[in-house]
Amino acid sequence: GQQLNQSPQSMFIQEGEDVSMNCTSSSIFNTWLWYKQDPGEGPVLLIALYKAGELTSNGRLTAQFGITRKDSFLNISASIPSDVGIYFCAGLDFNTDKLIFGTGTRLQVFP
Amino acid sequence: EAQVTQNPRYLITVTGKKLTVTCSQNMNHEYMSWYRQDPGLGLRQIYYSMNVEVTDKGDVPEGYKVSRKEKRNFPLILESPSPNQTSLYFCASSLWGARGAEKLFFGSGTQLSVL
């Protein structure tokens, strides 16, 4: 099945640093979503993007819907220990009504 | 409290021994779905259901069965588990299918090990 490529696969950063991750696809999507999975829990939605070029913030998180509609980016500023987890992107294709998840970025934050 | 409840949280079994993972939601959602999560592969959809008695295959349905006899429940059945089904499983629900993805609620997961 179709998958989205996320990079990096994992990140080890120090508290206070900024983080960037991205998601790319060979197909275009109508909606991009970013989820966070805390250890031992299911994914929770962070940000939803609906239009090419859209830039949306949620606290220290900022995400962008790529102009080509084939990619999306997530930035976390001034990371804190509770940012630890796995971040997933997901693309929604209206034609197939399918939600495709990325491969995930595992984030570790050291004090 | 709105939630998706999966049971059990952890399960260790042996090859070939039938098992069922239960999933229940209390939000009157029409759409329910099962995913498996494997390192480096992200979340992959196993089966989904748009409504009672309506189920369809996702991307990795082989070796799994589901049923949707009631709106709130969507059990995942492994008739003859094999080691390659060792994985972390998530149930999810939403009001309007994948297009309601921004309102997709996930359960806390079931870690399955097949020996």
mmCIF file of C-alpha atoms in Angstrom:
data_model
loop_
_atom_site.group_PDB
_atom_site.id
_atom_site.type_symbol
_atom_site.label_atom_id
_atom_site.label_comp_id
_atom_site.label_asym_id
_atom_site.label_seq_id
_atom_site.Cartn_x
_atom_site.Cartn_y
_atom_site.Cartn_z
ATOM 1 C CA GLY A 1 0.000 0.000 0.000
ATOM 2 C CA GLN A 2 0.894 3.640 -0.297
ATOM 3 C CA GLN A 3 3.129 5.126 2.396
ATOM 4 C CA LEU A 4 4.512 8.481 3.227
ATOM 5 C CA ASN A 5 8.231 8.914 3.843
ATOM 6 C CA GLN A 6 9.085 10.824 6.972
ATOM 7 C CA SER A 7 12.493 12.105 7.892
ATOM 8 C CA PRO A 8 14.427 11.951 9.986
ATOM 9 C CA GLN A 9 13.537 8.529 11.360
ATOM 10 C CA SER A 10 14.742 9.565 14.814
ATOM 11 C CA MET A 11 16.153 12.626 16.528
ATOM 12 C CA PHE A 12 18.074 13.086 19.752
ATOM 13 C CA ILE A 13 18.163 16.721 20.825
ATOM 14 C CA GLN A 14 18.822 18.839 23.860
ATOM 15 C CA GLU A 15 16.071 20.674 25.686
ATOM 16 C CA GLY A 16 15.580 24.143 24.232
ATOM 17 C CA GLU A 17 16.594 23.227 20.688
ATOM 18 C CA ASP A 18 14.293 23.635 17.713
ATOM 19 C CA VAL A 19 13.169 20.569 15.762
ATOM 20 C CA SER A 20 12.238 20.132 12.112
ATOM 21 C CA MET A 21 10.793 17.094 10.420
ATOM 22 C CA ASN A 22 9.135 16.503 7.077
ATOM 23 C CA CYS A 23 6.962 14.155 5.164
ATOM 24 C CA THR A 24 7.007 13.492 1.421
ATOM 25 C CA SER A 25 4.808 11.587 -0.973
ATOM 26 C CA SER A 26 4.668 10.706 -4.649
ATOM 27 C CA SER A 27 0.940 11.527 -4.601
ATOM 28 C CA ILE A 28 -0.895 14.737 -3.845
ATOM 29 C CA PHE A 29 -3.161 15.031 -0.820
ATOM 30 C CA ASN A 30 -6.126 17.245 0.026
ATOM 31 C CA THR A 31 -5.414 17.380 3.734
ATOM 32 C CA TRP A 32 -2.268 16.904 5.792
ATOM 33 C CA LEU A 33 -2.387 15.977 9.456
ATOM 34 C CA TRP A 34 0.273 15.729 12.145
ATOM 35 C CA TYR A 35 -0.128 13.402 15.128
ATOM 36 C CA LYS A 36 1.911 12.779 18.255
ATOM 37 C CA GLN A 37 2.092 9.433 20.018
ATOM 38 C CA ASP A 38 3.166 9.502 23.656
ATOM 39 C CA PRO A 39 4.813 6.350 24.982
ATOM 40 C CA GLY A 40 2.145 3.737 25.706
ATOM 41 C CA GLU A 41 -0.680 5.725 24.119
ATOM 42 C CA GLY A 42 -2.443 6.110 20.805
ATOM 43 C CA PRO A 43 -1.745 8.987 18.387
ATOM 44 C CA VAL A 44 -3.346 12.346 19.132
ATOM 45 C CA LEU A 45 -3.935 15.046 16.516
ATOM 46 C CA LEU A 46 -1.665 18.098 16.750
ATOM 47 C CA ILE A 47 -2.374 20.094 13.605
ATOM 48 C CA ALA A 48 -4.581 19.780 10.511
ATOM 49 C CA LEU A 49 -3.780 21.550 7.209
ATOM 50 C CA TYR A 50 -6.332 21.968 4.418
ATOM 51 C CA LYS A 51 -4.807 24.165 1.718
ATOM 52 C CA ALA A 52 -1.576 24.159 -0.284
ATOM 53 C CA GLY A 53 0.825 26.691 1.196
ATOM 54 C CA GLU A 54 -1.087 26.900 4.480
ATOM 55 C CA LEU A 55 0.999 27.590 7.584
ATOM 56 C CA THR A 56 -0.644 26.745 10.913
ATOM 57 C CA SER A 57 0.581 27.020 14.497
ATOM 58 C CA ASN A 58 -0.424 25.297 17.704
ATOM 59 C CA GLY A 59 1.626 26.724 20.561
ATOM 60 C CA ARG A 60 5.273 25.896 19.903
ATOM 61 C CA LEU A 61 4.346 23.765 16.907
ATOM 62 C CA THR A 62 4.149 25.057 13.358
ATOM 63 C CA ALA A 63 3.217 22.995 10.337
ATOM 64 C CA GLN A 64 3.049 23.766 6.635
ATOM 65 C CA PHE A 65 1.156 22.225 3.743
ATOM 66 C CA GLY A 66 3.629 22.102 0.845
ATOM 67 C CA ILE A 67 2.875 24.086 -2.314
ATOM 68 C CA THR A 68 3.105 20.950 -4.455
ATOM 69 C CA ARG A 69 0.622 19.196 -2.111
ATOM 70 C CA LYS A 70 3.105 16.310 -1.946
ATOM 71 C CA ASP A 71 4.841 17.289 1.254
ATOM 72 C CA SER A 72 4.407 18.781 4.688
ATOM 73 C CA PHE A 73 6.693 20.069 7.428
ATOM 74 C CA LEU A 74 6.471 20.239 11.204
ATOM 75 C CA ASN A 75 8.623 22.478 13.381
ATOM 76 C CA ILE A 76 8.807 22.440 17.166
ATOM 77 C CA SER A 77 10.454 25.421 18.792
ATOM 78 C CA ALA A 78 12.243 25.431 22.144
ATOM 79 C CA SER A 79 11.742 21.720 22.803
ATOM 80 C CA ILE A 80 10.908 20.475 26.306
ATOM 81 C CA PRO A 81 11.075 16.963 27.798
ATOM 82 C CA SER A 82 7.338 16.317 27.288
ATOM 83 C CA ASP A 83 7.846 16.641 23.508
ATOM 84 C CA VAL A 84 9.278 13.119 23.614
ATOM 85 C CA GLY A 85 7.309 10.672 21.482
ATOM 86 C CA ILE A 86 6.704 9.557 17.929
ATOM 87 C CA TYR A 87 5.387 12.096 15.428
ATOM 88 C CA PHE A 88 3.352 10.891 12.467
ATOM 89 C CA CYS A 89 2.244 12.764 9.410
ATOM 90 C CA ALA A 90 -0.853 11.602 7.542
ATOM 91 C CA GLY A 91 -2.266 12.533 4.156
ATOM 92 C CA LEU A 92 -5.926 12.366 3.186
ATOM 93 C CA ASP A 93 -6.839 11.604 -0.414
ATOM 94 C CA PHE A 94 -10.418 12.667 -1.200
ATOM 95 C CA ASN A 95 -10.495 10.510 -4.325
ATOM 96 C CA THR A 96 -9.945 7.265 -2.442
ATOM 97 C CA ASP A 97 -11.177 8.488 0.950
ATOM 98 C CA LYS A 98 -7.998 7.006 2.370
ATOM 99 C CA LEU A 99 -5.880 8.320 5.224
ATOM 100 C CA ILE A 100 -2.243 7.322 4.712
ATOM 101 C CA PHE A 101 0.223 7.537 7.587
ATOM 102 C CA GLY A 102 3.895 8.332 7.466
ATOM 103 C CA THR A 103 6.644 6.127 8.830
ATOM 104 C CA GLY A 104 7.082 8.244 11.956
ATOM 105 C CA THR A 105 9.837 10.350 13.563
ATOM 106 C CA ARG A 106 10.922 9.317 17.042
ATOM 107 C CA LEU A 107 11.974 12.328 19.136
ATOM 108 C CA GLN A 108 14.100 12.145 22.279
ATOM 109 C CA VAL A 109 14.755 15.277 24.303
ATOM 110 C CA PHE A 110 17.583 15.356 26.821
ATOM 111 C CA PRO A 111 17.640 17.879 29.688
ATOM 112 C CA GLU B 1 -15.603 10.836 28.681
ATOM 113 C CA ALA B 2 -15.290 10.209 24.939
ATOM 114 C CA GLN B 3 -13.014 7.291 24.358
ATOM 115 C CA VAL B 4 -12.003 4.252 22.347
ATOM 116 C CA THR B 5 -11.320 1.261 24.589
ATOM 117 C CA GLN B 6 -9.167 -1.645 23.497
ATOM 118 C CA ASN B 7 -8.576 -4.869 25.375
ATOM 119 C CA PRO B 8 -6.244 -6.371 26.273
ATOM 120 C CA ARG B 9 -3.330 -3.904 26.455
ATOM 121 C CA TYR B 10 -0.770 -6.684 26.262
ATOM 122 C CA LEU B 11 -1.123 -10.191 24.884
ATOM 123 C CA ILE B 12 1.394 -12.992 24.458
ATOM 124 C CA THR B 13 0.223 -16.044 22.567
ATOM 125 C CA VAL B 14 1.499 -18.959 20.533
ATOM 126 C CA THR B 15 1.306 -19.618 16.824
ATOM 127 C CA GLY B 16 -2.081 -20.902 15.707
ATOM 128 C CA LYS B 17 -4.089 -20.090 18.833
ATOM 129 C CA LYS B 18 -7.117 -18.011 17.841
ATOM 130 C CA LEU B 19 -7.458 -14.661 19.575
ATOM 131 C CA THR B 20 -9.721 -11.626 19.576
ATOM 132 C CA VAL B 21 -8.809 -8.042 20.410
ATOM 133 C CA THR B 22 -11.863 -6.027 21.381
ATOM 134 C CA CYS B 23 -12.545 -2.391 20.543
ATOM 135 C CA SER B 24 -15.417 -0.294 21.786
ATOM 136 C CA GLN B 25 -16.255 3.411 21.343
ATOM 137 C CA ASN B 26 -18.810 5.489 23.238
ATOM 138 C CA MET B 27 -19.161 8.380 20.756
ATOM 139 C CA ASN B 28 -21.756 6.880 18.416
ATOM 140 C CA HIS B 29 -19.211 7.012 15.599
ATOM 141 C CA GLU B 30 -20.075 5.333 12.325
ATOM 142 C CA TYR B 31 -16.500 4.779 11.140
ATOM 143 C CA MET B 32 -14.101 2.413 12.903
ATOM 144 C CA SER B 33 -10.724 1.144 11.810
ATOM 145 C CA TRP B 34 -7.856 -1.116 12.854
ATOM 146 C CA TYR B 35 -4.168 -0.257 12.320
ATOM 147 C CA ARG B 36 -0.950 -2.019 13.068
ATOM 148 C CA GLN B 37 2.216 -0.113 13.943
ATOM 149 C CA ASP B 38 5.630 -1.535 13.163
ATOM 150 C CA PRO B 39 9.029 0.194 13.514
ATOM 151 C CA GLY B 40 9.985 2.042 10.357
ATOM 152 C CA LEU B 41 6.628 1.327 8.731
ATOM 153 C CA GLY B 42 4.344 3.670 10.638
ATOM 154 C CA LEU B 43 0.642 2.897 10.911
ATOM 155 C CA ARG B 44 -0.907 0.645 8.311
ATOM 156 C CA GLN B 45 -4.630 0.062 8.007
ATOM 157 C CA ILE B 46 -5.867 -3.517 8.416
ATOM 158 C CA TYR B 47 -9.647 -3.233 8.081
ATOM 159 C CA TYR B 48 -12.225 -0.516 8.416
ATOM 160 C CA SER B 49 -15.968 -0.239 8.777
ATOM 161 C CA MET B 50 -18.187 2.593 7.554
ATOM 162 C CA ASN B 51 -21.226 1.373 9.501
ATOM 163 C CA VAL B 52 -22.908 -1.662 11.058
ATOM 164 C CA GLU B 53 -22.476 -4.770 8.888
ATOM 165 C CA VAL B 54 -20.237 -2.832 6.457
ATOM 166 C CA THR B 55 -16.547 -3.746 6.540
ATOM 167 C CA ASP B 56 -13.740 -3.412 4.025
ATOM 168 C CA LYS B 57 -10.098 -4.343 3.641
ATOM 169 C CA GLY B 58 -7.351 -1.877 4.316
ATOM 170 C CA ASP B 59 -3.770 -2.165 3.125
ATOM 171 C CA VAL B 60 -2.688 -5.224 5.154
ATOM 172 C CA PRO B 61 -5.778 -7.430 5.747
ATOM 173 C CA GLU B 62 -4.164 -10.872 5.292
ATOM 174 C CA GLY B 63 -4.516 -13.063 8.387
ATOM 175 C CA TYR B 64 -7.155 -10.865 10.044
ATOM 176 C CA LYS B 65 -10.937 -10.807 10.284
ATOM 177 C CA VAL B 66 -13.316 -8.222 11.697
ATOM 178 C CA SER B 67 -17.010 -7.914 12.390
ATOM 179 C CA ARG B 68 -19.357 -4.987 13.008
ATOM 180 C CA LYS B 69 -22.559 -6.325 14.478
ATOM 181 C CA GLU B 70 -23.143 -3.258 16.655
ATOM 182 C CA LYS B 71 -22.151 0.346 16.110
ATOM 183 C CA ARG B 72 -19.985 0.607 19.212
ATOM 184 C CA ASN B 73 -17.915 -2.581 18.812
ATOM 185 C CA PHE B 74 -15.363 -3.595 16.190
ATOM 186 C CA PRO B 75 -13.381 -6.671 17.258
ATOM 187 C CA LEU B 76 -10.219 -7.794 15.461
ATOM 188 C CA ILE B 77 -9.893 -11.558 15.079
ATOM 189 C CA LEU B 78 -6.746 -13.529 14.355
ATOM 190 C CA GLU B 79 -7.898 -17.038 13.471
ATOM 191 C CA SER B 80 -4.401 -18.534 13.345
ATOM 192 C CA PRO B 81 -1.817 -16.012 14.558
ATOM 193 C CA SER B 82 1.715 -16.176 13.204
ATOM 194 C CA PRO B 83 4.926 -14.509 14.443
ATOM 195 C CA ASN B 84 4.780 -11.878 11.662
ATOM 196 C CA GLN B 85 1.608 -10.570 13.300
ATOM 197 C CA THR B 86 3.602 -9.520 16.353
ATOM 198 C CA SER B 87 2.899 -5.803 16.413
ATOM 199 C CA LEU B 88 1.271 -2.868 18.187
ATOM 200 C CA TYR B 89 -2.398 -2.614 17.215
ATOM 201 C CA PHE B 90 -4.618 0.450 17.356
ATOM 202 C CA CYS B 91 -8.343 0.809 16.974
ATOM 203 C CA ALA B 92 -9.716 4.193 15.916
ATOM 204 C CA SER B 93 -13.098 5.760 15.268
ATOM 205 C CA SER B 94 -14.528 8.915 13.762
ATOM 206 C CA LEU B 95 -17.890 10.325 12.805
ATOM 207 C CA TRP B 96 -17.400 10.564 9.047
ATOM 208 C CA GLY B 97 -14.830 8.095 7.843
ATOM 209 C CA ALA B 98 -11.410 9.171 6.678
ATOM 210 C CA ARG B 99 -12.759 12.641 5.811
ATOM 211 C CA GLY B 100 -13.390 13.080 9.503
ATOM 212 C CA ALA B 101 -9.743 12.292 10.092
ATOM 213 C CA GLU B 102 -9.156 15.432 12.120
ATOM 214 C CA LYS B 103 -11.642 13.923 14.563
ATOM 215 C CA LEU B 104 -10.144 10.434 14.501
ATOM 216 C CA PHE B 105 -9.910 9.038 18.026
ATOM 217 C CA PHE B 106 -7.403 6.288 18.787
ATOM 218 C CA GLY B 107 -7.430 3.667 21.498
ATOM 219 C CA SER B 108 -4.380 3.169 23.727
ATOM 220 C CA GLY B 109 -3.116 0.185 21.767
ATOM 221 C CA THR B 110 -2.672 -3.564 22.155
ATOM 222 C CA GLN B 111 0.848 -4.962 22.106
ATOM 223 C CA LEU B 112 0.654 -8.478 20.665
ATOM 224 C CA SER B 113 3.478 -10.987 20.690
ATOM 225 C CA VAL B 114 3.077 -14.274 18.814
ATOM 226 C CA LEU B 115 5.665 -16.886 19.753
#
